[in-house]
Amino acid sequence: MKRSETYWNEAFADPSFRPEHDGWLERYEPLLDRNAGPILDLGCGLGHNARTLHAAGYPVIACDLSETALERLRREQPELPVLRMDMAAGLPFADGSLQAAVADLSLHYFDEKTTFGIVRGIRRALREDGLLLCRLNAVEELKRAPDPSPTDEPYLYESEGILRRFFDREQIERFFPIAEWEPLHVQEYESDRYGRVKRLWEVGLRMI
């Protein structure tokens, strides 16, 4: 398999990729506070979520593994704080320091152990009533994945040289149990991503 960093640097070097936002965060804005702790855009890519939140006056930090993506974001939005970070290695933020974490199609590239570890790290860094706003590959999207190969884990496939996880409602409840997270919004739908339609889950959660 490719190293994730290599894959994403190559992907974001494509000039046809544009930071287009489809408005999915609007429903959560009443729950966010412009004067509270920072909002983390985790796996920000070209920063469409971070740019939108920043323009609306929210404190946001855009984080990604890809230096290619962050270089472009720095060039196009120099006032936006960015941080190169591998979320699988842990989040470099103090306990309870974040009001929210946004993970838009960035949590489904890992094996089970790593995914659970990332979610634990997000919980640690969120304040007591902090939000996790994420979108995830739906199982239906597996039909569109390029040459998916099964792995030893259910719902986890190798595609284009990297791992991709696909979620149904049962898997969402497994990784984000109601004993730890209050569901605010859970919906499966289609959205345009980088010039094609993608089937995904939107999951808005408040930490318990």
mmCIF file of N, CA and C in Angstrom, residues 47-178:
data_model
loop_
_atom_site.group_PDB
_atom_site.id
_atom_site.type_symbol
_atom_site.label_atom_id
_atom_site.label_comp_id
_atom_site.label_asym_id
_atom_site.label_seq_id
_atom_site.Cartn_x
_atom_site.Cartn_y
_atom_site.Cartn_z
ATOM 1 N N GLY A 47 -9.350 22.744 2.917
ATOM 2 C CA GLY A 47 -9.863 23.657 3.927
ATOM 3 C C GLY A 47 -11.236 24.237 3.675
ATOM 4 N N HIS A 48 -12.109 23.527 2.932
ATOM 5 C CA HIS A 48 -13.417 24.122 2.657
ATOM 6 C C HIS A 48 -14.225 24.359 3.923
ATOM 7 N N ASN A 49 -14.135 23.442 4.910
ATOM 8 C CA ASN A 49 -14.832 23.662 6.181
ATOM 9 C C ASN A 49 -14.167 24.756 7.004
ATOM 10 N N ALA A 50 -12.843 24.715 7.090
ATOM 11 C CA ALA A 50 -12.116 25.710 7.879
ATOM 12 C C ALA A 50 -12.310 27.109 7.309
ATOM 13 N N ARG A 51 -12.276 27.251 6.013
ATOM 14 C CA ARG A 51 -12.475 28.560 5.382
ATOM 15 C C ARG A 51 -13.868 29.102 5.700
ATOM 16 N N THR A 52 -14.870 28.233 5.629
ATOM 17 C CA THR A 52 -16.247 28.643 5.892
ATOM 18 C C THR A 52 -16.417 29.078 7.338
ATOM 19 N N LEU A 53 -15.896 28.298 8.271
ATOM 20 C CA LEU A 53 -16.001 28.646 9.683
ATOM 21 C C LEU A 53 -15.230 29.922 10.001
ATOM 22 N N HIS A 54 -14.041 30.055 9.441
ATOM 23 C CA HIS A 54 -13.225 31.248 9.673
ATOM 24 C C HIS A 54 -13.921 32.494 9.145
ATOM 25 N N ALA A 55 -14.519 32.392 7.965
ATOM 26 C CA ALA A 55 -15.222 33.539 7.385
ATOM 27 C C ALA A 55 -16.417 33.954 8.233
ATOM 28 N N ALA A 56 -16.992 32.994 8.963
ATOM 29 C CA ALA A 56 -18.133 33.290 9.832
ATOM 30 C C ALA A 56 -17.701 33.769 11.219
ATOM 31 N N GLY A 57 -16.397 33.870 11.443
ATOM 32 C CA GLY A 57 -15.894 34.428 12.688
ATOM 33 C C GLY A 57 -15.587 33.430 13.781
ATOM 34 N N TYR A 58 -15.575 32.135 13.458
ATOM 35 C CA TYR A 58 -15.275 31.132 14.474
ATOM 36 C C TYR A 58 -13.768 30.863 14.541
ATOM 37 N N PRO A 59 -13.239 30.616 15.734
ATOM 38 C CA PRO A 59 -11.819 30.279 15.851
ATOM 39 C C PRO A 59 -11.580 28.855 15.372
ATOM 40 N N VAL A 60 -10.770 28.674 14.364
ATOM 41 C CA VAL A 60 -10.602 27.361 13.764
ATOM 42 C C VAL A 60 -9.135 27.092 13.477
ATOM 43 N N ILE A 61 -8.727 25.835 13.619
ATOM 44 C CA ILE A 61 -7.386 25.383 13.266
ATOM 45 C C ILE A 61 -7.540 24.301 12.208
ATOM 46 N N ALA A 62 -6.923 24.499 11.058
ATOM 47 C CA ALA A 62 -7.013 23.548 9.953
ATOM 48 C C ALA A 62 -5.825 22.585 10.013
ATOM 49 N N CYS A 63 -6.106 21.293 10.128
ATOM 50 C CA CYS A 63 -5.052 20.286 10.305
ATOM 51 C C CYS A 63 -5.126 19.237 9.211
ATOM 52 N N ASP A 64 -3.964 18.835 8.712
ATOM 53 C CA ASP A 64 -3.939 17.780 7.700
ATOM 54 C C ASP A 64 -2.562 17.136 7.679
ATOM 55 N N LEU A 65 -2.532 15.905 7.169
ATOM 56 C CA LEU A 65 -1.266 15.196 6.986
ATOM 57 C C LEU A 65 -0.516 15.689 5.762
ATOM 58 N N SER A 66 -1.255 16.188 4.772
ATOM 59 C CA SER A 66 -0.660 16.550 3.487
ATOM 60 C C SER A 66 -0.066 17.956 3.510
ATOM 61 N N GLU A 67 1.241 18.047 3.367
ATOM 62 C CA GLU A 67 1.887 19.348 3.287
ATOM 63 C C GLU A 67 1.499 20.059 1.992
ATOM 64 N N THR A 68 1.229 19.298 0.927
ATOM 65 C CA THR A 68 0.797 19.906 -0.333
ATOM 66 C C THR A 68 -0.512 20.663 -0.152
ATOM 67 N N ALA A 69 -1.470 20.050 0.544
ATOM 68 C CA ALA A 69 -2.749 20.718 0.807
ATOM 69 C C ALA A 69 -2.550 21.951 1.676
ATOM 70 N N LEU A 70 -1.726 21.825 2.711
ATOM 71 C CA LEU A 70 -1.537 22.951 3.626
ATOM 72 C C LEU A 70 -0.781 24.097 2.961
ATOM 73 N N GLU A 71 0.165 23.797 2.077
ATOM 74 C CA GLU A 71 0.871 24.852 1.354
ATOM 75 C C GLU A 71 -0.108 25.694 0.543
ATOM 76 N N ARG A 72 -1.040 25.025 -0.112
ATOM 77 C CA ARG A 72 -2.028 25.759 -0.900
ATOM 78 C C ARG A 72 -2.961 26.568 0.006
ATOM 79 N N LEU A 73 -3.343 25.983 1.127
ATOM 80 C CA LEU A 73 -4.221 26.684 2.056
ATOM 81 C C LEU A 73 -3.515 27.911 2.637
ATOM 82 N N ARG A 74 -2.251 27.782 2.972
ATOM 83 C CA ARG A 74 -1.494 28.938 3.475
ATOM 84 C C ARG A 74 -1.411 30.042 2.423
ATOM 85 N N ARG A 75 -1.228 29.640 1.189
ATOM 86 C CA ARG A 75 -1.091 30.609 0.099
ATOM 87 C C ARG A 75 -2.413 31.336 -0.171
ATOM 88 N N GLU A 76 -3.502 30.587 -0.150
ATOM 89 C CA GLU A 76 -4.799 31.161 -0.497
ATOM 90 C C GLU A 76 -5.512 31.803 0.685
ATOM 91 N N GLN A 77 -5.179 31.386 1.911
ATOM 92 C CA GLN A 77 -5.860 31.887 3.108
ATOM 93 C C GLN A 77 -4.814 32.097 4.210
ATOM 94 N N PRO A 78 -3.903 33.052 4.030
ATOM 95 C CA PRO A 78 -2.759 33.171 4.944
ATOM 96 C C PRO A 78 -3.128 33.487 6.385
ATOM 97 N N GLU A 79 -4.309 34.034 6.624
ATOM 98 C CA GLU A 79 -4.698 34.387 7.988
ATOM 99 C C GLU A 79 -5.279 33.202 8.758
ATOM 100 N N LEU A 80 -5.466 32.071 8.095
ATOM 101 C CA LEU A 80 -6.078 30.901 8.722
ATOM 102 C C LEU A 80 -5.003 30.034 9.383
ATOM 103 N N PRO A 81 -5.094 29.758 10.687
ATOM 104 C CA PRO A 81 -4.103 28.904 11.351
ATOM 105 C C PRO A 81 -4.141 27.478 10.802
ATOM 106 N N VAL A 82 -2.971 26.944 10.458
ATOM 107 C CA VAL A 82 -2.886 25.576 9.943
ATOM 108 C C VAL A 82 -1.835 24.808 10.733
ATOM 109 N N LEU A 83 -1.989 23.489 10.751
ATOM 110 C CA LEU A 83 -1.059 22.620 11.473
ATOM 111 C C LEU A 83 -0.937 21.307 10.726
ATOM 112 N N ARG A 84 0.291 20.936 10.374
ATOM 113 C CA ARG A 84 0.504 19.617 9.772
ATOM 114 C C ARG A 84 0.498 18.580 10.888
ATOM 115 N N MET A 85 -0.340 17.562 10.735
ATOM 116 C CA MET A 85 -0.547 16.625 11.833
ATOM 117 C C MET A 85 -1.040 15.290 11.294
ATOM 118 N N ASP A 86 -0.538 14.211 11.859
ATOM 119 C CA ASP A 86 -1.019 12.863 11.576
ATOM 120 C C ASP A 86 -1.958 12.473 12.705
ATOM 121 N N MET A 87 -3.263 12.453 12.438
ATOM 122 C CA MET A 87 -4.218 12.193 13.517
ATOM 123 C C MET A 87 -4.031 10.806 14.114
ATOM 124 N N ALA A 88 -3.484 9.867 13.336
ATOM 125 C CA ALA A 88 -3.266 8.514 13.854
ATOM 126 C C ALA A 88 -2.191 8.482 14.931
ATOM 127 N N ALA A 89 -1.367 9.509 14.989
ATOM 128 C CA ALA A 89 -0.297 9.586 15.985
ATOM 129 C C ALA A 89 -0.729 10.323 17.239
ATOM 130 N N GLY A 90 -1.971 10.777 17.287
ATOM 131 C CA GLY A 90 -2.476 11.492 18.457
ATOM 132 C C GLY A 90 -2.662 12.975 18.172
ATOM 133 N N LEU A 91 -3.534 13.608 18.957
ATOM 134 C CA LEU A 91 -3.839 15.026 18.766
ATOM 135 C C LEU A 91 -3.028 15.865 19.753
ATOM 136 N N PRO A 92 -2.251 16.832 19.266
ATOM 137 C CA PRO A 92 -1.382 17.635 20.142
ATOM 138 C C PRO A 92 -2.120 18.817 20.773
ATOM 139 N N PHE A 93 -3.231 18.522 21.448
ATOM 140 C CA PHE A 93 -4.028 19.567 22.087
ATOM 141 C C PHE A 93 -4.302 19.172 23.527
ATOM 142 N N ALA A 94 -4.377 20.164 24.396
ATOM 143 C CA ALA A 94 -4.595 19.910 25.813
ATOM 144 C C ALA A 94 -5.971 19.307 26.059
ATOM 145 N N ASP A 95 -6.109 18.581 27.148
ATOM 146 C CA ASP A 95 -7.389 18.009 27.522
ATOM 147 C C ASP A 95 -8.438 19.111 27.649
ATOM 148 N N GLY A 96 -9.615 18.884 27.072
ATOM 149 C CA GLY A 96 -10.723 19.811 27.221
ATOM 150 C C GLY A 96 -10.522 21.162 26.592
ATOM 151 N N SER A 97 -9.646 21.275 25.597
ATOM 152 C CA SER A 97 -9.302 22.589 25.047
ATOM 153 C C SER A 97 -10.104 22.966 23.811
ATOM 154 N N LEU A 98 -10.828 22.016 23.202
ATOM 155 C CA LEU A 98 -11.532 22.280 21.951
ATOM 156 C C LEU A 98 -13.040 22.341 22.185
ATOM 157 N N GLN A 99 -13.711 23.286 21.524
ATOM 158 C CA GLN A 99 -15.170 23.283 21.617
ATOM 159 C C GLN A 99 -15.798 22.322 20.616
ATOM 160 N N ALA A 100 -15.098 22.027 19.528
ATOM 161 C CA ALA A 100 -15.647 21.134 18.513
ATOM 162 C C ALA A 100 -14.529 20.594 17.633
ATOM 163 N N ALA A 101 -14.790 19.440 17.055
ATOM 164 C CA ALA A 101 -13.916 18.876 16.031
ATOM 165 C C ALA A 101 -14.770 18.560 14.808
ATOM 166 N N VAL A 102 -14.293 18.988 13.647
ATOM 167 C CA VAL A 102 -14.930 18.680 12.370
ATOM 168 C C VAL A 102 -14.054 17.654 11.666
ATOM 169 N N ALA A 103 -14.647 16.547 11.250
ATOM 170 C CA ALA A 103 -13.905 15.505 10.540
ATOM 171 C C ALA A 103 -14.729 15.116 9.317
ATOM 172 N N ASP A 104 -14.524 15.840 8.240
ATOM 173 C CA ASP A 104 -15.338 15.683 7.039
ATOM 174 C C ASP A 104 -14.674 14.691 6.091
ATOM 175 N N LEU A 105 -15.159 13.440 6.115
ATOM 176 C CA LEU A 105 -14.606 12.373 5.268
ATOM 177 C C LEU A 105 -13.122 12.144 5.533
ATOM 178 N N SER A 106 -12.755 12.207 6.817
ATOM 179 C CA SER A 106 -11.347 12.008 7.168
ATOM 180 C C SER A 106 -11.126 10.914 8.213
ATOM 181 N N LEU A 107 -12.195 10.347 8.782
ATOM 182 C CA LEU A 107 -12.040 9.331 9.824
ATOM 183 C C LEU A 107 -12.136 7.903 9.293
ATOM 184 N N HIS A 108 -12.343 7.721 7.998
ATOM 185 C CA HIS A 108 -12.612 6.375 7.493
ATOM 186 C C HIS A 108 -11.435 5.775 6.718
ATOM 187 N N TYR A 109 -10.223 6.165 7.064
ATOM 188 C CA TYR A 109 -9.044 5.654 6.357
ATOM 189 C C TYR A 109 -8.151 4.783 7.240
ATOM 190 N N PHE A 110 -8.719 4.199 8.291
ATOM 191 C CA PHE A 110 -7.884 3.546 9.295
ATOM 192 C C PHE A 110 -8.461 2.197 9.705
ATOM 193 N N ASP A 111 -7.588 1.349 10.226
ATOM 194 C CA ASP A 111 -8.075 0.091 10.774
ATOM 195 C C ASP A 111 -8.843 0.367 12.068
ATOM 196 N N GLU A 112 -9.463 -0.669 12.573
ATOM 197 C CA GLU A 112 -10.346 -0.521 13.737
ATOM 198 C C GLU A 112 -9.614 0.050 14.954
ATOM 199 N N LYS A 113 -8.475 -0.516 15.285
ATOM 200 C CA LYS A 113 -7.739 -0.065 16.465
ATOM 201 C C LYS A 113 -7.374 1.407 16.352
ATOM 202 N N THR A 114 -6.890 1.815 15.180
ATOM 203 C CA THR A 114 -6.496 3.210 14.981
ATOM 204 C C THR A 114 -7.714 4.125 15.048
ATOM 205 N N THR A 115 -8.830 3.701 14.458
ATOM 206 C CA THR A 115 -10.033 4.526 14.467
ATOM 207 C C THR A 115 -10.521 4.757 15.889
ATOM 208 N N PHE A 116 -10.600 3.697 16.677
ATOM 209 C CA PHE A 116 -11.005 3.862 18.071
ATOM 210 C C PHE A 116 -10.031 4.778 18.818
ATOM 211 N N GLY A 117 -8.734 4.668 18.530
ATOM 212 C CA GLY A 117 -7.748 5.523 19.180
ATOM 213 C C GLY A 117 -7.930 6.987 18.815
ATOM 214 N N ILE A 118 -8.230 7.266 17.543
ATOM 215 C CA ILE A 118 -8.474 8.639 17.112
ATOM 216 C C ILE A 118 -9.700 9.214 17.811
ATOM 217 N N VAL A 119 -10.768 8.421 17.892
ATOM 218 C CA VAL A 119 -11.988 8.895 18.558
ATOM 219 C C VAL A 119 -11.724 9.169 20.036
ATOM 220 N N ARG A 120 -10.951 8.312 20.695
ATOM 221 C CA ARG A 120 -10.585 8.573 22.100
ATOM 222 C C ARG A 120 -9.794 9.870 22.217
ATOM 223 N N GLY A 121 -8.897 10.108 21.273
ATOM 224 C CA GLY A 121 -8.113 11.341 21.304
ATOM 225 C C GLY A 121 -8.975 12.575 21.127
ATOM 226 N N ILE A 122 -9.974 12.485 20.263
ATOM 227 C CA ILE A 122 -10.898 13.603 20.077
ATOM 228 C C ILE A 122 -11.664 13.856 21.370
ATOM 229 N N ARG A 123 -12.171 12.794 22.001
ATOM 230 C CA ARG A 123 -12.896 12.958 23.264
ATOM 231 C C ARG A 123 -12.024 13.619 24.328
ATOM 232 N N ARG A 124 -10.787 13.215 24.405
ATOM 233 C CA ARG A 124 -9.886 13.797 25.401
ATOM 234 C C ARG A 124 -9.714 15.286 25.182
ATOM 235 N N ALA A 125 -9.592 15.702 23.933
ATOM 236 C CA ALA A 125 -9.305 17.107 23.632
ATOM 237 C C ALA A 125 -10.548 17.994 23.662
ATOM 238 N N LEU A 126 -11.740 17.405 23.575
ATOM 239 C CA LEU A 126 -12.966 18.198 23.604
ATOM 240 C C LEU A 126 -13.313 18.598 25.031
ATOM 241 N N ARG A 127 -13.968 19.749 25.161
ATOM 242 C CA ARG A 127 -14.504 20.129 26.462
ATOM 243 C C ARG A 127 -15.678 19.211 26.794
ATOM 244 N N GLU A 128 -16.223 19.354 27.983
ATOM 245 C CA GLU A 128 -17.214 18.404 28.501
ATOM 246 C C GLU A 128 -18.417 18.229 27.575
ATOM 247 N N ASP A 129 -18.907 19.320 26.994
ATOM 248 C CA ASP A 129 -20.071 19.243 26.109
ATOM 249 C C ASP A 129 -19.676 19.473 24.654
ATOM 250 N N GLY A 130 -18.445 19.123 24.307
ATOM 251 C CA GLY A 130 -17.923 19.408 22.981
ATOM 252 C C GLY A 130 -18.603 18.611 21.881
ATOM 253 N N LEU A 131 -18.471 19.115 20.660
ATOM 254 C CA LEU A 131 -19.135 18.536 19.498
ATOM 255 C C LEU A 131 -18.134 17.823 18.594
ATOM 256 N N LEU A 132 -18.581 16.719 18.026
ATOM 257 C CA LEU A 132 -17.872 16.064 16.932
ATOM 258 C C LEU A 132 -18.813 16.057 15.735
ATOM 259 N N LEU A 133 -18.428 16.735 14.677
ATOM 260 C CA LEU A 133 -19.239 16.865 13.471
ATOM 261 C C LEU A 133 -18.490 16.170 12.351
ATOM 262 N N CYS A 134 -19.013 15.045 11.908
ATOM 263 C CA CYS A 134 -18.237 14.264 10.942
ATOM 264 C C CYS A 134 -19.117 13.752 9.810
ATOM 265 N N ARG A 135 -18.460 13.425 8.705
ATOM 266 C CA ARG A 135 -19.094 12.732 7.597
ATOM 267 C C ARG A 135 -18.218 11.532 7.252
ATOM 268 N N LEU A 136 -18.891 10.431 6.885
ATOM 269 C CA LEU A 136 -18.229 9.149 6.741
ATOM 270 C C LEU A 136 -18.702 8.450 5.472
ATOM 271 N N ASN A 137 -17.829 7.670 4.852
ATOM 272 C CA ASN A 137 -18.227 6.840 3.718
ATOM 273 C C ASN A 137 -19.399 5.945 4.102
ATOM 274 N N ALA A 138 -20.457 5.937 3.301
ATOM 275 C CA ALA A 138 -21.552 4.985 3.487
ATOM 276 C C ALA A 138 -21.229 3.668 2.792
ATOM 277 N N VAL A 139 -21.810 2.577 3.284
ATOM 278 C CA VAL A 139 -21.598 1.270 2.662
ATOM 279 C C VAL A 139 -21.961 1.304 1.181
ATOM 280 N N GLU A 140 -22.987 2.066 0.845
ATOM 281 C CA GLU A 140 -23.409 2.179 -0.555
ATOM 282 C C GLU A 140 -22.291 2.718 -1.444
ATOM 283 N N GLU A 141 -21.403 3.518 -0.871
ATOM 284 C CA GLU A 141 -20.289 4.103 -1.623
ATOM 285 C C GLU A 141 -19.280 3.045 -2.062
ATOM 286 N N LEU A 142 -19.297 1.889 -1.411
ATOM 287 C CA LEU A 142 -18.376 0.806 -1.772
ATOM 288 C C LEU A 142 -18.540 0.399 -3.230
ATOM 289 N N LYS A 143 -19.756 0.526 -3.758
ATOM 290 C CA LYS A 143 -19.997 0.167 -5.156
ATOM 291 C C LYS A 143 -19.220 1.065 -6.113
ATOM 292 N N ARG A 144 -18.846 2.277 -5.655
ATOM 293 C CA ARG A 144 -18.159 3.239 -6.509
ATOM 294 C C ARG A 144 -16.656 3.290 -6.242
ATOM 295 N N ALA A 145 -16.191 2.571 -5.228
ATOM 296 C CA ALA A 145 -14.768 2.599 -4.896
ATOM 297 C C ALA A 145 -13.961 1.915 -5.989
ATOM 298 N N PRO A 146 -12.817 2.481 -6.380
ATOM 299 C CA PRO A 146 -11.990 1.867 -7.432
ATOM 300 C C PRO A 146 -11.328 0.571 -6.960
ATOM 301 N N ASP A 147 -11.714 -0.551 -7.530
ATOM 302 C CA ASP A 147 -11.091 -1.854 -7.281
ATOM 303 C C ASP A 147 -10.912 -2.161 -5.789
ATOM 304 N N PRO A 148 -11.990 -2.190 -5.017
ATOM 305 C CA PRO A 148 -11.845 -2.458 -3.578
ATOM 306 C C PRO A 148 -11.450 -3.905 -3.306
ATOM 307 N N SER A 149 -10.504 -4.088 -2.399
ATOM 308 C CA SER A 149 -10.068 -5.422 -1.993
ATOM 309 C C SER A 149 -10.354 -5.594 -0.505
ATOM 310 N N PRO A 150 -11.051 -6.658 -0.104
ATOM 311 C CA PRO A 150 -11.351 -6.855 1.316
ATOM 312 C C PRO A 150 -10.078 -7.022 2.143
ATOM 313 N N THR A 151 -10.158 -6.640 3.398
ATOM 314 C CA THR A 151 -9.091 -6.874 4.359
ATOM 315 C C THR A 151 -9.591 -7.880 5.393
ATOM 316 N N ASP A 152 -8.816 -8.096 6.436
ATOM 317 C CA ASP A 152 -9.225 -9.012 7.502
ATOM 318 C C ASP A 152 -10.344 -8.431 8.361
ATOM 319 N N GLU A 153 -10.621 -7.127 8.220
ATOM 320 C CA GLU A 153 -11.664 -6.473 9.010
ATOM 321 C C GLU A 153 -12.912 -6.246 8.168
ATOM 322 N N PRO A 154 -14.096 -6.549 8.705
ATOM 323 C CA PRO A 154 -15.322 -6.186 7.994
ATOM 324 C C PRO A 154 -15.402 -4.676 7.797
ATOM 325 N N TYR A 155 -15.961 -4.254 6.691
ATOM 326 C CA TYR A 155 -16.190 -2.848 6.362
ATOM 327 C C TYR A 155 -14.910 -2.102 5.970
ATOM 328 N N LEU A 156 -13.757 -2.744 6.037
ATOM 329 C CA LEU A 156 -12.489 -2.092 5.707
ATOM 330 C C LEU A 156 -11.924 -2.718 4.435
ATOM 331 N N TYR A 157 -11.590 -1.863 3.453
ATOM 332 C CA TYR A 157 -11.104 -2.315 2.156
ATOM 333 C C TYR A 157 -9.847 -1.536 1.784
ATOM 334 N N GLU A 158 -9.054 -2.163 0.923
ATOM 335 C CA GLU A 158 -7.952 -1.442 0.296
ATOM 336 C C GLU A 158 -8.423 -0.990 -1.083
ATOM 337 N N SER A 159 -8.239 0.301 -1.384
ATOM 338 C CA SER A 159 -8.659 0.854 -2.666
ATOM 339 C C SER A 159 -7.695 1.969 -3.042
ATOM 340 N N GLU A 160 -7.191 1.947 -4.253
ATOM 341 C CA GLU A 160 -6.214 2.926 -4.734
ATOM 342 C C GLU A 160 -4.968 2.964 -3.861
ATOM 343 N N GLY A 161 -4.655 1.838 -3.242
ATOM 344 C CA GLY A 161 -3.427 1.748 -2.466
ATOM 345 C C GLY A 161 -3.529 2.232 -1.043
ATOM 346 N N ILE A 162 -4.726 2.621 -0.578
ATOM 347 C CA ILE A 162 -4.904 3.040 0.809
ATOM 348 C C ILE A 162 -6.117 2.329 1.390
ATOM 349 N N LEU A 163 -6.277 2.407 2.719
ATOM 350 C CA LEU A 163 -7.418 1.805 3.391
ATOM 351 C C LEU A 163 -8.619 2.747 3.342
ATOM 352 N N ARG A 164 -9.812 2.149 3.203
ATOM 353 C CA ARG A 164 -11.063 2.918 3.240
ATOM 354 C C ARG A 164 -12.092 2.099 4.021
ATOM 355 N N ARG A 165 -12.697 2.742 4.994
ATOM 356 C CA ARG A 165 -13.743 2.101 5.791
ATOM 357 C C ARG A 165 -15.104 2.609 5.325
ATOM 358 N N PHE A 166 -16.108 1.724 5.370
ATOM 359 C CA PHE A 166 -17.457 2.071 4.937
ATOM 360 C C PHE A 166 -18.429 1.794 6.082
ATOM 361 N N PHE A 167 -19.335 2.738 6.335
ATOM 362 C CA PHE A 167 -20.174 2.709 7.525
ATOM 363 C C PHE A 167 -21.635 2.466 7.187
ATOM 364 N N ASP A 168 -22.306 1.702 8.041
ATOM 365 C CA ASP A 168 -23.755 1.674 8.105
ATOM 366 C C ASP A 168 -24.142 2.161 9.504
ATOM 367 N N ARG A 169 -25.430 2.199 9.810
ATOM 368 C CA ARG A 169 -25.849 2.730 11.109
ATOM 369 C C ARG A 169 -25.279 1.920 12.273
ATOM 370 N N GLU A 170 -25.214 0.612 12.097
ATOM 371 C CA GLU A 170 -24.674 -0.235 13.165
ATOM 372 C C GLU A 170 -23.221 0.106 13.469
ATOM 373 N N GLN A 171 -22.424 0.353 12.429
ATOM 374 C CA GLN A 171 -21.027 0.707 12.641
ATOM 375 C C GLN A 171 -20.885 2.092 13.266
ATOM 376 N N ILE A 172 -21.744 3.017 12.892
ATOM 377 C CA ILE A 172 -21.726 4.337 13.523
ATOM 378 C C ILE A 172 -21.968 4.206 15.018
ATOM 379 N N GLU A 173 -22.962 3.407 15.390
ATOM 380 C CA GLU A 173 -23.269 3.216 16.809
ATOM 381 C C GLU A 173 -22.154 2.472 17.531
ATOM 382 N N ARG A 174 -21.418 1.663 16.797
ATOM 383 C CA ARG A 174 -20.294 0.926 17.406
ATOM 384 C C ARG A 174 -19.130 1.851 17.724
ATOM 385 N N PHE A 175 -18.776 2.723 16.785
ATOM 386 C CA PHE A 175 -17.640 3.611 17.008
ATOM 387 C C PHE A 175 -18.011 4.836 17.848
ATOM 388 N N PHE A 176 -19.301 5.193 17.853
ATOM 389 C CA PHE A 176 -19.756 6.361 18.623
ATOM 390 C C PHE A 176 -20.944 5.946 19.490
ATOM 391 N N PRO A 177 -20.717 5.152 20.537
ATOM 392 C CA PRO A 177 -21.815 4.591 21.331
ATOM 393 C C PRO A 177 -22.592 5.678 22.087
ATOM 394 N N ILE A 178 -23.892 5.419 22.273
ATOM 395 C CA ILE A 178 -24.756 6.422 22.910
ATOM 396 C C ILE A 178 -24.403 6.618 24.380
#
